[in-house]
């Protein structure tokens, strides 16, 4: 006789559990933004160089700013851009009646002879520079009430071929003792300008 196998209690069949995805590791901020960071590292210095070059070139390029002085001794003349300049002469103006000259200042007038020969020449208005302090002054003809005069120009006359003089007044503080330079920059001189030694 055979013994039947014992009955097993029936177990409810449950579907196998669905596989659970492994937890996704979250990337850090540095990894998520690595492309932007690489671009920043490459582009920031390039941008700084480009902006710096542009600013430098606008200031010094194209002869925009004269940086090389052609020094001329007191009582001497010099040739630049086809013209003969100097010698510079001038001094303090004692009689300032009728002029609007502030107190505690002095009026200095400077004459710069220009001989442009066969071609005219153009230039900026001269500047007066104190040698010891590098303080500089620009002409003040209209500011002190001196009317413009074709016989006493402050800037070069491009169509004038015969010799003439630039007559330039400067108002300086009383403590400006000199010696001075008179800086004259012709437009076609590139980065060069004339620097005349000048004493009162």
XYZ file of C-alpha atoms in Angstrom:
200
model
C 0.000 0.000 0.000
C 1.155 3.336 -0.837
C 0.916 6.216 1.387
C -0.221 9.305 -0.371
C 2.002 12.288 -0.025
C 0.918 14.683 2.602
C -1.231 17.479 1.449
C 0.444 20.795 1.414
C -1.538 23.737 2.349
C -2.166 25.810 -0.711
C -0.269 29.055 -0.779
C -1.677 31.880 -2.701
C 0.421 32.605 -5.715
C 1.706 36.162 -5.731
C 3.332 37.681 -8.726
C 7.033 38.101 -8.384
C 8.007 41.519 -7.177
C 8.896 43.977 -9.879
C 12.552 44.797 -10.039
C 13.349 48.020 -8.263
C 15.692 50.362 -10.130
C 18.865 51.121 -8.336
C 18.788 54.609 -6.820
C 20.098 57.180 -9.284
C 23.096 59.019 -7.964
C 22.458 62.757 -8.182
C 25.177 64.697 -9.972
C 26.757 67.584 -8.125
C 26.506 71.184 -9.260
C 30.064 71.141 -10.603
C 29.341 68.140 -12.859
C 26.040 69.497 -14.109
C 27.669 72.789 -15.097
C 31.019 71.548 -16.313
C 30.509 72.721 -19.919
C 29.542 76.209 -18.817
C 32.498 76.331 -16.430
C 34.947 75.265 -19.143
C 33.515 77.942 -21.453
C 33.854 80.520 -18.672
C 37.459 79.559 -17.988
C 38.291 79.933 -21.681
C 36.210 82.986 -22.520
C 36.801 85.201 -19.467
C 40.540 85.770 -20.132
C 39.905 86.115 -23.858
C 37.253 88.750 -23.195
C 39.524 90.636 -20.794
C 42.336 90.652 -23.365
C 39.997 91.782 -26.165
C 38.508 94.618 -24.097
C 41.945 95.709 -22.856
C 43.359 95.736 -26.365
C 40.403 97.738 -27.668
C 40.769 100.348 -24.928
C 44.530 100.581 -25.403
C 44.197 100.896 -29.173
C 41.582 103.629 -28.928
C 43.834 105.564 -26.573
C 47.234 104.993 -28.158
C 46.506 103.461 -31.580
C 46.064 105.420 -34.797
C 48.349 108.031 -33.249
C 45.411 108.965 -31.029
C 47.701 109.908 -28.179
C 51.147 111.355 -28.581
C 53.591 109.535 -26.342
C 57.046 110.287 -27.772
C 58.355 113.785 -27.057
C 60.782 115.479 -29.424
C 62.600 117.582 -26.839
C 63.708 121.045 -27.925
C 66.019 123.170 -25.787
C 65.239 126.691 -24.659
C 65.823 129.055 -27.603
C 66.047 126.231 -30.168
C 63.751 125.204 -32.986
C 62.870 121.804 -34.430
C 61.486 120.272 -37.588
C 58.516 117.914 -37.518
C 55.971 116.915 -40.201
C 57.638 119.151 -42.762
C 57.409 122.327 -40.682
C 59.910 124.249 -38.577
C 58.672 125.048 -35.056
C 60.100 127.520 -32.565
C 61.976 128.905 -30.871
C 59.292 129.453 -28.226
C 59.163 132.763 -26.415
C 56.856 134.314 -23.864
C 56.423 135.434 -20.288
C 54.052 136.617 -17.614
C 51.488 139.279 -18.572
C 51.470 141.976 -15.884
C 48.598 144.129 -17.141
C 45.456 141.988 -16.919
C 43.002 144.886 -16.730
C 39.861 144.114 -18.693
C 40.537 140.383 -18.506
C 38.765 137.885 -16.304
C 41.804 136.437 -14.550
C 41.057 134.804 -11.159
C 42.830 135.945 -8.015
C 45.920 134.024 -6.899
C 46.757 133.158 -10.505
C 49.124 134.440 -13.159
C 48.606 134.933 -16.879
C 51.386 133.512 -19.049
C 51.483 134.143 -22.788
C 53.490 131.894 -25.095
C 54.354 132.412 -28.762
C 55.244 129.403 -30.954
C 56.561 130.331 -34.421
C 55.453 127.972 -37.215
C 56.973 127.829 -40.684
C 54.998 125.266 -42.673
C 56.990 125.756 -45.906
C 55.286 124.334 -48.998
C 52.529 122.428 -47.188
C 50.182 123.566 -44.455
C 50.208 121.857 -41.088
C 47.507 121.181 -38.495
C 47.973 120.826 -34.751
C 46.233 120.805 -31.400
C 46.359 123.817 -29.133
C 49.648 123.819 -27.200
C 49.762 122.832 -23.540
C 51.871 124.250 -20.744
C 53.376 121.621 -18.422
C 55.227 122.279 -15.181
C 58.350 120.107 -15.286
C 58.619 119.424 -11.553
C 54.996 118.384 -10.943
C 53.685 117.454 -14.441
C 50.705 119.757 -13.857
C 49.433 120.947 -17.200
C 47.268 123.762 -18.445
C 45.341 124.336 -21.650
C 44.823 127.720 -23.332
C 42.141 129.997 -21.878
C 41.680 132.755 -24.455
C 37.886 132.883 -24.487
C 37.565 132.066 -20.776
C 39.455 135.203 -19.755
C 37.688 137.413 -22.291
C 40.248 137.601 -25.087
C 38.440 137.487 -28.444
C 39.676 135.187 -31.185
C 42.023 136.838 -33.661
C 43.239 135.566 -37.020
C 46.538 137.355 -36.326
C 47.000 135.421 -33.068
C 45.778 131.857 -33.689
C 45.897 129.244 -30.942
C 45.954 126.300 -33.339
C 47.790 125.747 -36.584
C 46.381 127.196 -39.780
C 46.315 124.318 -42.276
C 46.006 126.621 -45.288
C 48.694 129.081 -44.137
C 51.967 128.529 -46.017
C 53.847 131.625 -44.857
C 55.372 131.763 -41.346
C 53.094 132.733 -38.469
C 52.970 132.448 -34.669
C 50.639 130.622 -32.335
C 49.826 132.999 -29.465
C 48.593 131.040 -26.484
C 47.547 132.428 -23.052
C 47.609 130.207 -19.964
C 46.271 130.934 -16.479
C 48.389 129.165 -13.866
C 48.323 129.206 -10.043
C 50.718 131.555 -8.285
C 52.700 128.604 -6.957
C 53.523 127.391 -10.478
C 57.124 128.530 -10.769
C 58.491 126.496 -13.640
C 60.560 125.604 -15.486
C 57.882 124.572 -17.956
C 57.478 122.666 -21.168
C 55.326 123.847 -24.030
C 53.912 120.748 -25.731
C 52.787 121.089 -29.344
C 51.279 118.124 -31.144
C 50.959 118.223 -34.947
C 48.191 115.930 -36.186
C 50.299 114.064 -38.744
C 53.157 113.278 -36.354
C 51.816 109.874 -35.276
C 52.788 109.308 -31.652
C 55.336 112.172 -31.560
C 54.965 115.705 -30.268
C 57.235 118.705 -29.736
C 58.281 119.513 -26.176
C 59.892 122.952 -25.869
C 61.771 123.868 -22.701
C 60.400 127.202 -21.435
C 61.311 129.408 -18.480
C 59.803 132.682 -17.370
